[in-house]
Amino acid sequence: MSRSERLLDLLQLLRRHRRPVGGAALAQELGISLRTLYRDIATLQAQGAGIDGAPGLGYVLREGFTLPPLMFSVEEVEALVLGSRWVMERGDARLGLAARDALAKIAAVLPPPLRRELDDSALLAGPGAPLAGSELLGALRDAIRQERRLDLDYRDAEGRASVRTVWPFALGYFDQVQVLVAWCELRGAIRHFRTDRIAALSARAERYPRRRQALLRAWREQEGVGEP
């Protein structure tokens, strides 16, 4: 592995960690000595990489620092293509169009060899069944991003109707169904709502009182789900 490749791998590794990670752990994952790691960190910092930290304290890549897309590896390009194709086949219309546009933007900045890998990728996503309630998914994503209260007309598994005011903070995509994760004011707890059982929804103007990230952390702790 060349030094430039090793430096890129170090940046990619730091991008996967949202909290400071120790130098020993970084060195072990990269298969290099701690001394080499410190030298590589200093080189990247001198070149303008937004790395904060120091020996003994750990390192973190400052929020907002991005790598040029032409640095994608072949397997990263394949992952992007397959993921985008899955969304185009199984997502709602808005999300499918966004995935198609994203691939076009990535293709526009890739060097020719990687552009050919993207265009000729043999990784395919099979067709998915039509999504029940897919017309609501765009509105749900908007409410999650804006942290807006939602009023839902909802029917449970037994067909019982109820009106719920919820604080939406996550949307889970599965092969056959999508699930809204939200704080329910009626139950005073986090609840899961299948989108195909939402008869109607309306977004309120006011934001809900807690931050989406805090609700998501509470849900992960409740469900025993680790960080992505």
PDB file of N, CA, C and O in Angstrom, residues 3 14-15 33 35 38 42 50 70 76 81 84 92-93 96 99 111 113 121 123 136 150 195 200 208 220:
ATOM      1  N   ARG A   3       1.874   5.297   0.535  1.00  0.00           N
ATOM      2  CA  ARG A   3       1.584   6.187   1.663  1.00  0.00           C
ATOM      3  C   ARG A   3       0.333   7.013   1.401  1.00  0.00           C
ATOM      4  O   ARG A   3      -0.452   7.269   2.316  1.00  0.00           O
ATOM      5  N   LEU A  14     -11.338   7.716  10.213  1.00  0.00           N
ATOM      6  CA  LEU A  14     -11.779   8.778  11.117  1.00  0.00           C
ATOM      7  C   LEU A  14     -13.204   9.225  10.802  1.00  0.00           C
ATOM      8  O   LEU A  14     -13.965   9.571  11.709  1.00  0.00           O
ATOM      9  N   ARG A  15     -13.579   9.203   9.551  1.00  0.00           N
ATOM     10  CA  ARG A  15     -14.934   9.612   9.172  1.00  0.00           C
ATOM     11  C   ARG A  15     -15.977   8.677   9.762  1.00  0.00           C
ATOM     12  O   ARG A  15     -17.119   9.070   9.989  1.00  0.00           O
ATOM     13  N   SER A  33       2.429   1.095  12.905  1.00  0.00           N
ATOM     14  CA  SER A  33       2.895   1.390  14.253  1.00  0.00           C
ATOM     15  C   SER A  33       2.280   2.689  14.752  1.00  0.00           C
ATOM     16  O   SER A  33       1.821   3.528  13.957  1.00  0.00           O
ATOM     17  N   ARG A  35       3.882   5.098  16.072  1.00  0.00           N
ATOM     18  CA  ARG A  35       4.759   6.187  15.622  1.00  0.00           C
ATOM     19  C   ARG A  35       4.395   6.618  14.202  1.00  0.00           C
ATOM     20  O   ARG A  35       4.335   7.818  13.909  1.00  0.00           O
ATOM     21  N   TYR A  38       1.130   8.648  14.269  1.00  0.00           N
ATOM     22  CA  TYR A  38       1.311  10.040  14.678  1.00  0.00           C
ATOM     23  C   TYR A  38       1.908  10.867  13.540  1.00  0.00           C
ATOM     24  O   TYR A  38       1.531  12.023  13.328  1.00  0.00           O
ATOM     25  N   ALA A  42       0.024  14.046  11.640  1.00  0.00           N
ATOM     26  CA  ALA A  42       0.668  15.353  11.477  1.00  0.00           C
ATOM     27  C   ALA A  42       0.712  15.762  10.009  1.00  0.00           C
ATOM     28  O   ALA A  42       0.514  16.938   9.680  1.00  0.00           O
ATOM     29  N   GLY A  50      -9.099  18.518   8.768  1.00  0.00           N
ATOM     30  CA  GLY A  50      -9.655  19.006  10.027  1.00  0.00           C
ATOM     31  C   GLY A  50      -9.649  17.954  11.103  1.00  0.00           C
ATOM     32  O   GLY A  50     -10.708  17.490  11.535  1.00  0.00           O
ATOM     33  N   LEU A  70     -13.574  11.915  -6.144  1.00  0.00           N
ATOM     34  CA  LEU A  70     -12.739  11.133  -7.034  1.00  0.00           C
ATOM     35  C   LEU A  70     -11.857  10.161  -6.259  1.00  0.00           C
ATOM     36  O   LEU A  70     -11.184   9.331  -6.840  1.00  0.00           O
ATOM     37  N   GLU A  76     -16.302   1.104  -3.116  1.00  0.00           N
ATOM     38  CA  GLU A  76     -17.173   2.182  -2.650  1.00  0.00           C
ATOM     39  C   GLU A  76     -18.121   2.621  -3.759  1.00  0.00           C
ATOM     40  O   GLU A  76     -19.299   2.896  -3.510  1.00  0.00           O
ATOM     41  N   VAL A  81     -23.607   2.480  -6.134  1.00  0.00           N
ATOM     42  CA  VAL A  81     -24.482   2.088  -7.238  1.00  0.00           C
ATOM     43  C   VAL A  81     -25.570   1.146  -6.748  1.00  0.00           C
ATOM     44  O   VAL A  81     -26.756   1.332  -7.045  1.00  0.00           O
ATOM     45  N   SER A  84     -28.077   2.947  -4.477  1.00  0.00           N
ATOM     46  CA  SER A  84     -28.934   3.854  -5.235  1.00  0.00           C
ATOM     47  C   SER A  84     -29.943   3.079  -6.079  1.00  0.00           C
ATOM     48  O   SER A  84     -31.108   3.471  -6.191  1.00  0.00           O
ATOM     49  N   ASP A  92     -39.955   5.471  -2.571  1.00  0.00           N
ATOM     50  CA  ASP A  92     -41.056   6.221  -3.187  1.00  0.00           C
ATOM     51  C   ASP A  92     -40.511   7.063  -4.329  1.00  0.00           C
ATOM     52  O   ASP A  92     -39.297   7.137  -4.558  1.00  0.00           O
ATOM     53  N   ALA A  93     -41.389   7.716  -5.083  1.00  0.00           N
ATOM     54  CA  ALA A  93     -40.993   8.423  -6.296  1.00  0.00           C
ATOM     55  C   ALA A  93     -39.967   9.518  -6.016  1.00  0.00           C
ATOM     56  O   ALA A  93     -38.976   9.653  -6.745  1.00  0.00           O
ATOM     57  N   GLY A  96     -36.612   7.926  -5.091  1.00  0.00           N
ATOM     58  CA  GLY A  96     -36.037   7.265  -6.260  1.00  0.00           C
ATOM     59  C   GLY A  96     -35.405   8.257  -7.219  1.00  0.00           C
ATOM     60  O   GLY A  96     -34.311   8.030  -7.752  1.00  0.00           O
ATOM     61  N   ALA A  99     -32.139   9.519  -5.764  1.00  0.00           N
ATOM     62  CA  ALA A  99     -31.055   8.545  -5.916  1.00  0.00           C
ATOM     63  C   ALA A  99     -30.494   8.588  -7.330  1.00  0.00           C
ATOM     64  O   ALA A  99     -29.275   8.531  -7.533  1.00  0.00           O
ATOM     65  N   PRO A 111     -13.096  10.181 -12.111  1.00  0.00           N
ATOM     66  CA  PRO A 111     -12.158  10.010 -13.223  1.00  0.00           C
ATOM     67  C   PRO A 111     -12.639   8.884 -14.137  1.00  0.00           C
ATOM     68  O   PRO A 111     -13.412   8.017 -13.707  1.00  0.00           O
ATOM     69  N   PRO A 113     -11.657   5.909 -15.298  1.00  0.00           N
ATOM     70  CA  PRO A 113     -11.711   4.486 -14.909  1.00  0.00           C
ATOM     71  C   PRO A 113     -12.847   4.183 -13.930  1.00  0.00           C
ATOM     72  O   PRO A 113     -13.553   3.173 -14.067  1.00  0.00           O
ATOM     73  N   SER A 121     -21.411  -1.312 -13.745  1.00  0.00           N
ATOM     74  CA  SER A 121     -21.571  -2.137 -12.544  1.00  0.00           C
ATOM     75  C   SER A 121     -22.566  -3.267 -12.793  1.00  0.00           C
ATOM     76  O   SER A 121     -23.659  -3.065 -13.325  1.00  0.00           O
ATOM     77  N   LEU A 123     -23.814  -5.073 -10.321  1.00  0.00           N
ATOM     78  CA  LEU A 123     -24.590  -5.281  -9.105  1.00  0.00           C
ATOM     79  C   LEU A 123     -25.981  -4.696  -9.312  1.00  0.00           C
ATOM     80  O   LEU A 123     -26.137  -3.495  -9.510  1.00  0.00           O
ATOM     81  N   LEU A 136     -47.142   9.174   1.380  1.00  0.00           N
ATOM     82  CA  LEU A 136     -46.944   9.882   2.640  1.00  0.00           C
ATOM     83  C   LEU A 136     -45.474   9.992   3.034  1.00  0.00           C
ATOM     84  O   LEU A 136     -45.130  10.802   3.900  1.00  0.00           O
ATOM     85  N   LEU A 150     -46.630  16.015  14.209  1.00  0.00           N
ATOM     86  CA  LEU A 150     -47.550  15.490  13.209  1.00  0.00           C
ATOM     87  C   LEU A 150     -48.825  15.007  13.880  1.00  0.00           C
ATOM     88  O   LEU A 150     -48.778  14.411  14.960  1.00  0.00           O
ATOM     89  N   THR A 195     -46.419   2.759   8.114  1.00  0.00           N
ATOM     90  CA  THR A 195     -46.913   3.830   7.253  1.00  0.00           C
ATOM     91  C   THR A 195     -48.133   3.411   6.437  1.00  0.00           C
ATOM     92  O   THR A 195     -48.938   4.262   6.054  1.00  0.00           O
ATOM     93  N   ALA A 200     -54.162   9.345   7.102  1.00  0.00           N
ATOM     94  CA  ALA A 200     -53.928  10.747   6.743  1.00  0.00           C
ATOM     95  C   ALA A 200     -52.998  11.351   7.772  1.00  0.00           C
ATOM     96  O   ALA A 200     -52.858  10.848   8.895  1.00  0.00           O
ATOM     97  N   TYR A 208     -41.411  20.242  17.722  1.00  0.00           N
ATOM     98  CA  TYR A 208     -41.570  19.562  19.010  1.00  0.00           C
ATOM     99  C   TYR A 208     -40.419  19.950  19.940  1.00  0.00           C
ATOM    100  O   TYR A 208     -39.368  20.427  19.497  1.00  0.00           O
ATOM    101  N   ARG A 220     -32.441   4.252  20.572  1.00  0.00           N
ATOM    102  CA  ARG A 220     -31.371   3.254  20.442  1.00  0.00           C
ATOM    103  C   ARG A 220     -31.109   2.567  21.775  1.00  0.00           C
ATOM    104  O   ARG A 220     -30.893   1.352  21.825  1.00  0.00           O
TER     105      ARG A 220
END
